[in-house]
Amino acid sequence: MGGLVVVGASLAGLRAVEAARKSGFDGPITLIGAEEHLPYDRPPLSKAFLAKEDTAPPMFRDEQLLDELGVRLVLGRPASGVDTQDRTVRIGDEEYGYDALVIATGASARTIPGSDALRGVHTLRTLDDAMAVRAALAPGTNLVVVGAGFIGSEVASSARDRGLTVTIVEAQPTPLVRAVGAQMGAACSSLHTRNGTTLRCGVGVAAIEGDGAVERVRLSDGTVLEADMVVVGVGASPATQWLTGSGLTLEDGVVCDETLHTGAPGVYAAGDVARWHNPAFSRHMRLEHWTSAAEQGALAARNALDPANARPYATVPYFWSDWYGSRFQFVGIPATDEVRVVDGDTDSTGFTALYREGDRLAGALTLNRPRDIMKYRRLITGEASWDDGLAFAKTRTT
Ligand code: FAD
């Protein structure tokens, strides 16, 4: 059939399909997704969706709207391979020809080997995961969250709201170091202790045990935590297994140039699965952020359909996370040359911290400063100096 094939029917895949039609492409489009569900939004899964039993699943579009886009949907069937010479995607024995291909298979939650078979041990990546977690969030339940990253922290916060007793176990001495640096990782995670969640850092999980269902978590220092439920939030791995042997370069994601091109004719990648060269910071990056997945999906489709006019994807990364009624927002990169709190203080309910790389303003983290964060993003996009960043900060606090 040819045309555009998009593998991965979630945020980046949907934006790819929408952008293709918006750009005037009227050829065939096939959207292939491993899950049975129509495309849905993931951020609410660890937030509003867990808050109340009757919150509806956060679907992006209904089937009729996808129909109107003229998309052939192949759901519940994972792609199993791609032949970049013949330009075909395989699902088992079936082959789908393409002229342009967008790979948008995202990432899958990492698990703790040996614990998957126990009832009451969860990860949180998909709508099905979220439904299982939500159904288990009964007041009085003892929840152990493994990993104090953003998703683990959001689950802990939602569970506290619903009256659970929550302990987070984090192997690193300080949480969130890769995302926001050590100083701010400590500041962010102090929200847990301030809200009645127990946080144990610098200790690993030796085993998750129980007879059929989880009963306890044994830590590497010998401590035993009683648990009725465990949520494992130890990060995600790019979903590239199906591309093994395809000839595409796979190194913690599908490696792409700055236009999201993989190097194979007509093949582009987008979203959590893509490791691309970001001209805004002159380095390869793989982000697991909503905004970049949406933007990359749209651009990958446009570039795949019109490679002669392919445009680069240059971005200052942005993400948010909501815990205990507060909102963290981060733009840029967590550079380590200097981190300075320029507004509020880290023990209070709001603050701004700036990150320096050389002479450049490289990043900004805010807690409950929604009006400021995009202003810092614009400064970083314009390659503002550190001094310009500090001068701007003064205008926000006086
Ligand atoms: P995904 O959303 O992972 O979708 C990939 C899709 O491809 C999946 O549906 C998968 O089933 C499918 N797939 C995989 N393999 C195959 C295959 N072989 N064949 C066919 N289909 C396949 N970001 C923020 O910035 N802020 C937040 O607050 C935030 N909260 C989040 C909360 C949760 C619980 C999660 C899981 C993520 C959150 N994120 C947040 C991250 C954000 O949701 C992701 O960056 C975004 O979903 C990435 O979109 P994607 O389309 O690239 O990948």
PDB file of C-alpha atoms in Angstrom, residues 160-303:
ATOM      1  CA  ARG A 160      -1.083   9.577  50.356  1.00  0.00           C
ATOM      2  CA  ASP A 161      -4.101  11.573  49.197  1.00  0.00           C
ATOM      3  CA  ARG A 162      -6.128   8.381  49.238  1.00  0.00           C
ATOM      4  CA  GLY A 163      -5.088   7.482  52.773  1.00  0.00           C
ATOM      5  CA  LEU A 164      -2.376   4.884  52.166  1.00  0.00           C
ATOM      6  CA  THR A 165       0.775   4.485  54.229  1.00  0.00           C
ATOM      7  CA  VAL A 166       3.637   5.076  51.782  1.00  0.00           C
ATOM      8  CA  THR A 167       7.358   4.319  51.905  1.00  0.00           C
ATOM      9  CA  ILE A 168       9.659   5.147  48.990  1.00  0.00           C
ATOM     10  CA  VAL A 169      12.914   3.228  48.614  1.00  0.00           C
ATOM     11  CA  GLU A 170      15.583   4.882  46.479  1.00  0.00           C
ATOM     12  CA  ALA A 171      18.922   3.213  45.734  1.00  0.00           C
ATOM     13  CA  GLN A 172      20.794   6.475  45.146  1.00  0.00           C
ATOM     14  CA  PRO A 173      21.822   8.623  48.113  1.00  0.00           C
ATOM     15  CA  THR A 174      19.807  11.491  46.584  1.00  0.00           C
ATOM     16  CA  PRO A 175      16.781  11.157  44.266  1.00  0.00           C
ATOM     17  CA  LEU A 176      16.409  12.780  40.825  1.00  0.00           C
ATOM     18  CA  VAL A 177      20.107  13.605  40.373  1.00  0.00           C
ATOM     19  CA  ARG A 178      20.051  12.937  36.626  1.00  0.00           C
ATOM     20  CA  ALA A 179      16.899  15.005  36.124  1.00  0.00           C
ATOM     21  CA  VAL A 180      17.588  18.074  38.276  1.00  0.00           C
ATOM     22  CA  GLY A 181      20.999  17.593  39.938  1.00  0.00           C
ATOM     23  CA  ALA A 182      21.888  16.577  43.507  1.00  0.00           C
ATOM     24  CA  GLN A 183      21.125  19.835  45.305  1.00  0.00           C
ATOM     25  CA  MET A 184      17.683  20.244  43.760  1.00  0.00           C
ATOM     26  CA  GLY A 185      16.963  16.500  43.873  1.00  0.00           C
ATOM     27  CA  ALA A 186      17.233  16.732  47.657  1.00  0.00           C
ATOM     28  CA  ALA A 187      15.087  19.869  47.699  1.00  0.00           C
ATOM     29  CA  CYS A 188      12.327  18.305  45.553  1.00  0.00           C
ATOM     30  CA  SER A 189      12.197  15.088  47.517  1.00  0.00           C
ATOM     31  CA  SER A 190      11.866  16.927  50.834  1.00  0.00           C
ATOM     32  CA  LEU A 191       8.222  17.311  49.765  1.00  0.00           C
ATOM     33  CA  HIS A 192       7.738  13.633  50.551  1.00  0.00           C
ATOM     34  CA  THR A 193       8.730  13.885  54.186  1.00  0.00           C
ATOM     35  CA  ARG A 194       6.759  17.106  54.540  1.00  0.00           C
ATOM     36  CA  ASN A 195       3.668  15.229  53.367  1.00  0.00           C
ATOM     37  CA  GLY A 196       3.903  12.114  55.494  1.00  0.00           C
ATOM     38  CA  THR A 197       5.632   9.783  53.025  1.00  0.00           C
ATOM     39  CA  THR A 198       8.664   7.924  54.376  1.00  0.00           C
ATOM     40  CA  LEU A 199      11.694   8.265  52.073  1.00  0.00           C
ATOM     41  CA  ARG A 200      14.617   5.842  52.450  1.00  0.00           C
ATOM     42  CA  CYS A 201      17.579   6.715  50.235  1.00  0.00           C
ATOM     43  CA  GLY A 202      20.888   4.965  49.582  1.00  0.00           C
ATOM     44  CA  VAL A 203      19.481   1.482  50.066  1.00  0.00           C
ATOM     45  CA  GLY A 204      18.559  -1.035  47.374  1.00  0.00           C
ATOM     46  CA  VAL A 205      15.838  -3.651  47.136  1.00  0.00           C
ATOM     47  CA  ALA A 206      17.266  -7.147  47.688  1.00  0.00           C
ATOM     48  CA  ALA A 207      13.971  -8.998  47.119  1.00  0.00           C
ATOM     49  CA  ILE A 208      10.235  -8.555  46.850  1.00  0.00           C
ATOM     50  CA  GLU A 209       8.666 -11.528  48.619  1.00  0.00           C
ATOM     51  CA  GLY A 210       5.331 -13.149  49.264  1.00  0.00           C
ATOM     52  CA  ASP A 211       3.328 -16.302  48.793  1.00  0.00           C
ATOM     53  CA  GLY A 212       1.482 -15.618  45.509  1.00  0.00           C
ATOM     54  CA  ALA A 213       0.932 -11.990  46.467  1.00  0.00           C
ATOM     55  CA  VAL A 214       3.459  -9.483  47.743  1.00  0.00           C
ATOM     56  CA  GLU A 215       3.913  -9.439  51.538  1.00  0.00           C
ATOM     57  CA  ARG A 216       7.232  -7.711  52.134  1.00  0.00           C
ATOM     58  CA  VAL A 217      10.169  -5.911  50.567  1.00  0.00           C
ATOM     59  CA  ARG A 218      13.607  -6.932  51.795  1.00  0.00           C
ATOM     60  CA  LEU A 219      16.191  -4.144  51.555  1.00  0.00           C
ATOM     61  CA  SER A 220      19.909  -4.544  50.953  1.00  0.00           C
ATOM     62  CA  ASP A 221      20.698  -3.368  54.505  1.00  0.00           C
ATOM     63  CA  GLY A 222      18.574  -6.200  55.937  1.00  0.00           C
ATOM     64  CA  THR A 223      15.506  -4.080  56.768  1.00  0.00           C
ATOM     65  CA  VAL A 224      12.166  -5.712  55.984  1.00  0.00           C
ATOM     66  CA  LEU A 225       9.203  -3.498  54.989  1.00  0.00           C
ATOM     67  CA  GLU A 226       5.723  -5.005  55.239  1.00  0.00           C
ATOM     68  CA  ALA A 227       3.879  -4.320  51.964  1.00  0.00           C
ATOM     69  CA  ASP A 228       0.380  -5.017  50.600  1.00  0.00           C
ATOM     70  CA  MET A 229       1.292  -3.357  47.340  1.00  0.00           C
ATOM     71  CA  VAL A 230       4.494  -2.341  45.499  1.00  0.00           C
ATOM     72  CA  VAL A 231       4.863   0.109  42.627  1.00  0.00           C
ATOM     73  CA  VAL A 232       8.170  -0.205  40.807  1.00  0.00           C
ATOM     74  CA  GLY A 233       9.203   3.150  39.339  1.00  0.00           C
ATOM     75  CA  VAL A 234      12.779   2.508  38.279  1.00  0.00           C
ATOM     76  CA  GLY A 235      12.660   4.167  34.885  1.00  0.00           C
ATOM     77  CA  ALA A 236      11.889   3.122  31.352  1.00  0.00           C
ATOM     78  CA  SER A 237      13.856   1.635  28.459  1.00  0.00           C
ATOM     79  CA  PRO A 238      13.338   2.704  24.845  1.00  0.00           C
ATOM     80  CA  ALA A 239      11.158   0.162  22.989  1.00  0.00           C
ATOM     81  CA  THR A 240      13.680  -0.851  20.335  1.00  0.00           C
ATOM     82  CA  GLN A 241      13.769  -4.659  20.712  1.00  0.00           C
ATOM     83  CA  TRP A 242      11.622  -5.078  17.606  1.00  0.00           C
ATOM     84  CA  LEU A 243      14.278  -3.192  15.592  1.00  0.00           C
ATOM     85  CA  THR A 244      17.128  -5.555  16.451  1.00  0.00           C
ATOM     86  CA  GLY A 245      18.797  -6.641  13.213  1.00  0.00           C
ATOM     87  CA  SER A 246      17.146  -3.859  11.180  1.00  0.00           C
ATOM     88  CA  GLY A 247      20.474  -2.099  10.542  1.00  0.00           C
ATOM     89  CA  LEU A 248      19.235   1.043  12.320  1.00  0.00           C
ATOM     90  CA  THR A 249      21.646   2.365  14.939  1.00  0.00           C
ATOM     91  CA  LEU A 250      20.289   1.516  18.388  1.00  0.00           C
ATOM     92  CA  GLU A 251      22.096   3.055  21.346  1.00  0.00           C
ATOM     93  CA  ASP A 252      19.734   3.769  24.199  1.00  0.00           C
ATOM     94  CA  GLY A 253      17.117   4.629  21.588  1.00  0.00           C
ATOM     95  CA  VAL A 254      16.983   4.952  17.809  1.00  0.00           C
ATOM     96  CA  VAL A 255      19.855   7.237  16.867  1.00  0.00           C
ATOM     97  CA  CYS A 256      18.880  10.104  14.545  1.00  0.00           C
ATOM     98  CA  ASP A 257      20.384  13.263  13.135  1.00  0.00           C
ATOM     99  CA  GLU A 258      19.015  16.701  13.929  1.00  0.00           C
ATOM    100  CA  THR A 259      16.098  16.248  11.504  1.00  0.00           C
ATOM    101  CA  LEU A 260      15.096  12.997  13.299  1.00  0.00           C
ATOM    102  CA  HIS A 261      16.286  10.982  10.288  1.00  0.00           C
ATOM    103  CA  THR A 262      17.661   7.553  11.186  1.00  0.00           C
ATOM    104  CA  GLY A 263      19.881   7.368   8.119  1.00  0.00           C
ATOM    105  CA  ALA A 264      17.712   4.730   6.384  1.00  0.00           C
ATOM    106  CA  PRO A 265      15.722   6.086   3.421  1.00  0.00           C
ATOM    107  CA  GLY A 266      12.372   7.486   4.551  1.00  0.00           C
ATOM    108  CA  VAL A 267      12.777   6.326   8.181  1.00  0.00           C
ATOM    109  CA  TYR A 268      12.417   8.878  10.984  1.00  0.00           C
ATOM    110  CA  ALA A 269      11.960   8.481  14.748  1.00  0.00           C
ATOM    111  CA  ALA A 270      10.155  10.562  17.355  1.00  0.00           C
ATOM    112  CA  GLY A 271       9.329  10.726  21.040  1.00  0.00           C
ATOM    113  CA  ASP A 272      10.708   8.710  23.950  1.00  0.00           C
ATOM    114  CA  VAL A 273      12.317   6.173  21.592  1.00  0.00           C
ATOM    115  CA  ALA A 274      14.393   8.727  19.641  1.00  0.00           C
ATOM    116  CA  ARG A 275      17.956   9.763  20.491  1.00  0.00           C
ATOM    117  CA  TRP A 276      18.568  12.717  18.234  1.00  0.00           C
ATOM    118  CA  HIS A 277      21.142  15.457  17.849  1.00  0.00           C
ATOM    119  CA  ASN A 278      19.701  18.553  19.521  1.00  0.00           C
ATOM    120  CA  PRO A 279      21.297  21.633  17.891  1.00  0.00           C
ATOM    121  CA  ALA A 280      20.169  23.802  20.825  1.00  0.00           C
ATOM    122  CA  PHE A 281      22.767  22.076  23.032  1.00  0.00           C
ATOM    123  CA  SER A 282      25.024  20.532  20.349  1.00  0.00           C
ATOM    124  CA  ARG A 283      24.611  17.019  21.762  1.00  0.00           C
ATOM    125  CA  HIS A 284      22.583  13.859  21.368  1.00  0.00           C
ATOM    126  CA  MET A 285      19.633  13.560  23.750  1.00  0.00           C
ATOM    127  CA  ARG A 286      16.791  11.163  24.403  1.00  0.00           C
ATOM    128  CA  LEU A 287      13.987  12.809  26.333  1.00  0.00           C
ATOM    129  CA  GLU A 288      11.016  11.234  28.056  1.00  0.00           C
ATOM    130  CA  HIS A 289       8.940  14.404  28.104  1.00  0.00           C
ATOM    131  CA  TRP A 290       5.439  15.035  26.795  1.00  0.00           C
ATOM    132  CA  THR A 291       6.181  18.287  24.947  1.00  0.00           C
ATOM    133  CA  SER A 292       9.140  17.020  22.935  1.00  0.00           C
ATOM    134  CA  ALA A 293       7.349  13.757  22.064  1.00  0.00           C
ATOM    135  CA  ALA A 294       4.409  15.729  20.643  1.00  0.00           C
ATOM    136  CA  GLU A 295       6.617  18.160  18.718  1.00  0.00           C
ATOM    137  CA  GLN A 296       8.951  15.473  17.392  1.00  0.00           C
ATOM    138  CA  GLY A 297       6.028  13.342  16.225  1.00  0.00           C
ATOM    139  CA  ALA A 298       4.684  16.195  14.103  1.00  0.00           C
ATOM    140  CA  LEU A 299       8.088  17.166  12.691  1.00  0.00           C
ATOM    141  CA  ALA A 300       9.184  13.575  11.983  1.00  0.00           C
ATOM    142  CA  ALA A 301       6.107  13.061   9.796  1.00  0.00           C
ATOM    143  CA  ARG A 302       6.618  16.326   7.921  1.00  0.00           C
ATOM    144  CA  ASN A 303      10.310  15.565   7.363  1.00  0.00           C
TER     145      ASN A 303
END
